[in-house]
PDB file of C-alpha atoms and ligand atoms in Angstrom:
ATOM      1  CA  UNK A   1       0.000   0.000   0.000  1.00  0.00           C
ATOM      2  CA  UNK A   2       2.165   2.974  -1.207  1.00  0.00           C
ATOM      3  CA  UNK A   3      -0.408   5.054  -2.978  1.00  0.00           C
ATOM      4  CA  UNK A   4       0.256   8.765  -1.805  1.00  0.00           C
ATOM      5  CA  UNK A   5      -3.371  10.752  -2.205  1.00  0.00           C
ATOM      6  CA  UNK A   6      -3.649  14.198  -1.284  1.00  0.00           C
ATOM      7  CA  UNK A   7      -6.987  13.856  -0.446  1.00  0.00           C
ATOM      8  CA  UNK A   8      -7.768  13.086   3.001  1.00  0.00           C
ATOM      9  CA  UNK A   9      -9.079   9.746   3.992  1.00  0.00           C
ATOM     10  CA  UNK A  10     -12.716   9.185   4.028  1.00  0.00           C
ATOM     11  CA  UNK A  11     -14.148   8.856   7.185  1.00  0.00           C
ATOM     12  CA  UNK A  12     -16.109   5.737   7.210  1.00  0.00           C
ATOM     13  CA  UNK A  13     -19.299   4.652   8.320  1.00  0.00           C
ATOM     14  CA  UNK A  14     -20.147   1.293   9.818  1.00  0.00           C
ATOM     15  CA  UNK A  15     -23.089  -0.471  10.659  1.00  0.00           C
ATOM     16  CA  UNK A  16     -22.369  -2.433  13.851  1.00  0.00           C
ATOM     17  CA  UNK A  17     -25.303  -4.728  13.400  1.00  0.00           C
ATOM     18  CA  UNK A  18     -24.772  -5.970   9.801  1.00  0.00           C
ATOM     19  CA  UNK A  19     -21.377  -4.437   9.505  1.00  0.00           C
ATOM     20  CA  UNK A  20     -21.893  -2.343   6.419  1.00  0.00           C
ATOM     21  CA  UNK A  21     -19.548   0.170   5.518  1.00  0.00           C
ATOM     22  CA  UNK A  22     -19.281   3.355   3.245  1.00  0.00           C
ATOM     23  CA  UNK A  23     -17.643   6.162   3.373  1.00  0.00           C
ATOM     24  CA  UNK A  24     -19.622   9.556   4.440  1.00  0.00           C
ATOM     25  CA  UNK A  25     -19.172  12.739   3.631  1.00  0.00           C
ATOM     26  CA  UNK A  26     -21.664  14.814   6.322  1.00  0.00           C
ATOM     27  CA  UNK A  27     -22.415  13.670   9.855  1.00  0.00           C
ATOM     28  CA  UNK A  28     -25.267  15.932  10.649  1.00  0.00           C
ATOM     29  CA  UNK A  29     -28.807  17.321   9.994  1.00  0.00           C
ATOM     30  CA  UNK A  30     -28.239  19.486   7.645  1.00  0.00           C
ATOM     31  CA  UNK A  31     -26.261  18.519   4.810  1.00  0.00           C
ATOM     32  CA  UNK A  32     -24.037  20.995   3.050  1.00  0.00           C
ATOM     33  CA  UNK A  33     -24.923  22.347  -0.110  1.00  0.00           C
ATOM     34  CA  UNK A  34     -28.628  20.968  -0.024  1.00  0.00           C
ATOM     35  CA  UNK A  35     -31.599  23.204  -0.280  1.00  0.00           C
ATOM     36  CA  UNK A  36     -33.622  23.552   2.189  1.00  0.00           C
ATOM     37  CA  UNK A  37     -33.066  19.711   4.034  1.00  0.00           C
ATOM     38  CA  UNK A  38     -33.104  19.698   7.247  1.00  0.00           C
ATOM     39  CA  UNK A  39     -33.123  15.888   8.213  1.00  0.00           C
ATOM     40  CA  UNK A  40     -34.752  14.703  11.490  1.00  0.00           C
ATOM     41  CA  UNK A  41     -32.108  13.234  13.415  1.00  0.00           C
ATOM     42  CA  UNK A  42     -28.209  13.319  12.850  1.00  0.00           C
ATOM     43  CA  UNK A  43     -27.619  11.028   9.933  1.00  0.00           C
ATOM     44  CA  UNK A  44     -24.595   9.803   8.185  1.00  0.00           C
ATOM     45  CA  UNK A  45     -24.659  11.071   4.496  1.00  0.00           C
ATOM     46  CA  UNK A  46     -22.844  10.727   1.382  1.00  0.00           C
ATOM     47  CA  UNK A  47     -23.416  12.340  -1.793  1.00  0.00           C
ATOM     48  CA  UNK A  48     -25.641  10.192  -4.514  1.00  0.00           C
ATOM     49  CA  UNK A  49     -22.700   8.881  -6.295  1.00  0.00           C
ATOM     50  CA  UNK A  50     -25.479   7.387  -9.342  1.00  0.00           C
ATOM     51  CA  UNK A  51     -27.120  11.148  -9.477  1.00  0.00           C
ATOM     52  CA  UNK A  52     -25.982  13.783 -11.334  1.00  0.00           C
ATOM     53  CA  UNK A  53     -27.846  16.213  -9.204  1.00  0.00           C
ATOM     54  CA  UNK A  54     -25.435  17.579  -6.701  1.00  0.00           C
ATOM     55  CA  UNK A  55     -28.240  17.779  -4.124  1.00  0.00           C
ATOM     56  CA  UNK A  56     -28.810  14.764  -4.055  1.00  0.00           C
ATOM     57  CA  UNK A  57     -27.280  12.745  -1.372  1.00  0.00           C
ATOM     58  CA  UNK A  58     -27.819   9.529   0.870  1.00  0.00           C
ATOM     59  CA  UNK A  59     -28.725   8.390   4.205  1.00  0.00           C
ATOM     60  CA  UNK A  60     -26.342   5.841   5.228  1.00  0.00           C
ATOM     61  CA  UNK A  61     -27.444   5.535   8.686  1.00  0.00           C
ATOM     62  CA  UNK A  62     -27.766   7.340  12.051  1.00  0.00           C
ATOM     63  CA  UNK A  63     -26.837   6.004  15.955  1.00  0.00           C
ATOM     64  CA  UNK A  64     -29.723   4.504  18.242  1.00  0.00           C
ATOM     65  CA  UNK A  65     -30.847   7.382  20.474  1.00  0.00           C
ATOM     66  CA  UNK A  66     -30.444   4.825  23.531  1.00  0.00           C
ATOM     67  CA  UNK A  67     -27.183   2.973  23.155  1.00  0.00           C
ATOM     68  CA  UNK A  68     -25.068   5.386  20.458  1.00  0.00           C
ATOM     69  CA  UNK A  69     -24.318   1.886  18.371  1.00  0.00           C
ATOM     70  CA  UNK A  70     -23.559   2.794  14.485  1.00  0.00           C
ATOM     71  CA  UNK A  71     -26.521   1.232  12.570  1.00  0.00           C
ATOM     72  CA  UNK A  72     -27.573   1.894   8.686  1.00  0.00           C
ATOM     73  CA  UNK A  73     -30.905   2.575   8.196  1.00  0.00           C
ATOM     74  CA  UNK A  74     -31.598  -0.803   6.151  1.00  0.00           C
ATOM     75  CA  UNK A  75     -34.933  -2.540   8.342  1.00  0.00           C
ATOM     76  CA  UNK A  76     -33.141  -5.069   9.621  1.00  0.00           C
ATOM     77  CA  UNK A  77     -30.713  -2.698  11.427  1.00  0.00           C
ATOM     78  CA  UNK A  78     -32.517   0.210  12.755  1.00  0.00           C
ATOM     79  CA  UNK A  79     -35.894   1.590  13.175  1.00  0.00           C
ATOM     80  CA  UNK A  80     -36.950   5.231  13.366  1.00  0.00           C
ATOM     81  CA  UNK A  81     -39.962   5.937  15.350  1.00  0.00           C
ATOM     82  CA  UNK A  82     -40.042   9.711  16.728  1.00  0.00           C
ATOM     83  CA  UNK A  83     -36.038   8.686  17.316  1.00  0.00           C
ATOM     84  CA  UNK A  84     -33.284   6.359  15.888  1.00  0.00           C
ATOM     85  CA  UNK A  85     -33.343   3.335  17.406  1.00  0.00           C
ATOM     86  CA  UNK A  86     -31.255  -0.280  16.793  1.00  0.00           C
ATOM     87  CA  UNK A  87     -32.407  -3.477  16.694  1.00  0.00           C
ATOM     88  CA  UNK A  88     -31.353  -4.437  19.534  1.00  0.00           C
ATOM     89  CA  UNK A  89     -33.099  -1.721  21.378  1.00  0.00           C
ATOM     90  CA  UNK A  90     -36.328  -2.503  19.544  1.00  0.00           C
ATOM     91  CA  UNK A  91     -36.429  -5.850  20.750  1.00  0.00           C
ATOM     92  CA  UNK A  92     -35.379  -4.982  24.124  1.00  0.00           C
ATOM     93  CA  UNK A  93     -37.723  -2.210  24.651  1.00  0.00           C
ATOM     94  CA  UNK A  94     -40.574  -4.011  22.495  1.00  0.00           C
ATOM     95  CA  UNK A  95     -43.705  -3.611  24.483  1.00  0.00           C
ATOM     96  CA  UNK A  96     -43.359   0.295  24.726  1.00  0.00           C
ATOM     97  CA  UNK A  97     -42.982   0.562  20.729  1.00  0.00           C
ATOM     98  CA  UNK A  98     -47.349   1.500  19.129  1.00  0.00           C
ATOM     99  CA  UNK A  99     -49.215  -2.032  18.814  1.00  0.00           C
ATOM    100  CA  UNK A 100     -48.562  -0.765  15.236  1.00  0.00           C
ATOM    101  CA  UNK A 101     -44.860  -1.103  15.037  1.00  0.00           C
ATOM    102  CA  UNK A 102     -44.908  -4.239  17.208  1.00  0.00           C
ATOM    103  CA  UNK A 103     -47.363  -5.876  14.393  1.00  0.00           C
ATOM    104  CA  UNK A 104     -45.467  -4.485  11.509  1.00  0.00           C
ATOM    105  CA  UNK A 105     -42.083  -6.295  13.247  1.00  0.00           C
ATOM    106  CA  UNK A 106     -43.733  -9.570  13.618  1.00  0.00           C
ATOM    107  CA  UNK A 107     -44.981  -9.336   9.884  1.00  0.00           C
ATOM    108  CA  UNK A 108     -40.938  -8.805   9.194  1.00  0.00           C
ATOM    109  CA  UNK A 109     -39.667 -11.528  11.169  1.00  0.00           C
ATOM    110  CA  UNK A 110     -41.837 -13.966   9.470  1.00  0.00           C
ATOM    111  CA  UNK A 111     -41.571 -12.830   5.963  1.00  0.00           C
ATOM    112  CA  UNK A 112     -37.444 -13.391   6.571  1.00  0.00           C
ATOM    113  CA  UNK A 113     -38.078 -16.716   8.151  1.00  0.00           C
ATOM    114  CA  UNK A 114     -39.334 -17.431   5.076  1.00  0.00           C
ATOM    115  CA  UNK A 115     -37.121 -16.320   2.522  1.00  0.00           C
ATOM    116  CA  UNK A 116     -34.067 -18.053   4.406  1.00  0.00           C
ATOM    117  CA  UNK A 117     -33.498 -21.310   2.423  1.00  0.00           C
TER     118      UNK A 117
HETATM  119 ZN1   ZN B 201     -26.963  -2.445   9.077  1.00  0.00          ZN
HETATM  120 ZN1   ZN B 202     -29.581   0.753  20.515  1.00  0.00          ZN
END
């Protein structure tokens, strides 16, 4: 590894539940050089790097409001409801998620039991 850049080194996201990584560019809620987004919770974004708009940008993930772990925002990993939260949380914390949420988990869990072969 003797590649010399002069660009700094990405700073790199990671989802500690399904261990997904990316680079970001913005850790924030308001990304630069975006009109008028103001995001709802501090996210991790990067820019769209299959759009040619310069806007546009993606959310690669956020950290659980109750135990700061790194998660993407991919179903399986993270859930936002009024606040980031993991998995893990979820699950721990089930019964004072809306009968809603708890439903639309269950429906999850079995459509993946499922699809595993
Ligand atoms: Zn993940
Ligand atoms: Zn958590």
């Amino acid at each position: 590894m003797d590649q010399t850049t002069n660009d700094p080194p990405d700073q790199m996201f990671t989802c500690q539940l399904c261990g997904l990584s990316s680079p970001f560019t913005y850790y924030g809620q308001k990304p630069p050089k975006t009109r008028a987004i103001v995001l709802l919770e501090d996210c991790y974004v990067t820019k769209d790097p299959f759009s040619p708009d310069k806007e546009k940008f993606l959310v690669l993930g956020s950290t659980c409001s109750l135990c700061s772990t790194c998660v993407c925002v991919s179903p399986e990993c993270s859930l936002y409801y009024t606040k980031r939260f993991c998995m893990q949380c979820v699950n721990k914390h089930l019964e004072q998620f809306p009968l809603q949420i708890q439903t639309e988990l269950a429906k999850k869990k079995q459509s993946t039991k499922t699809a595993v072969s």
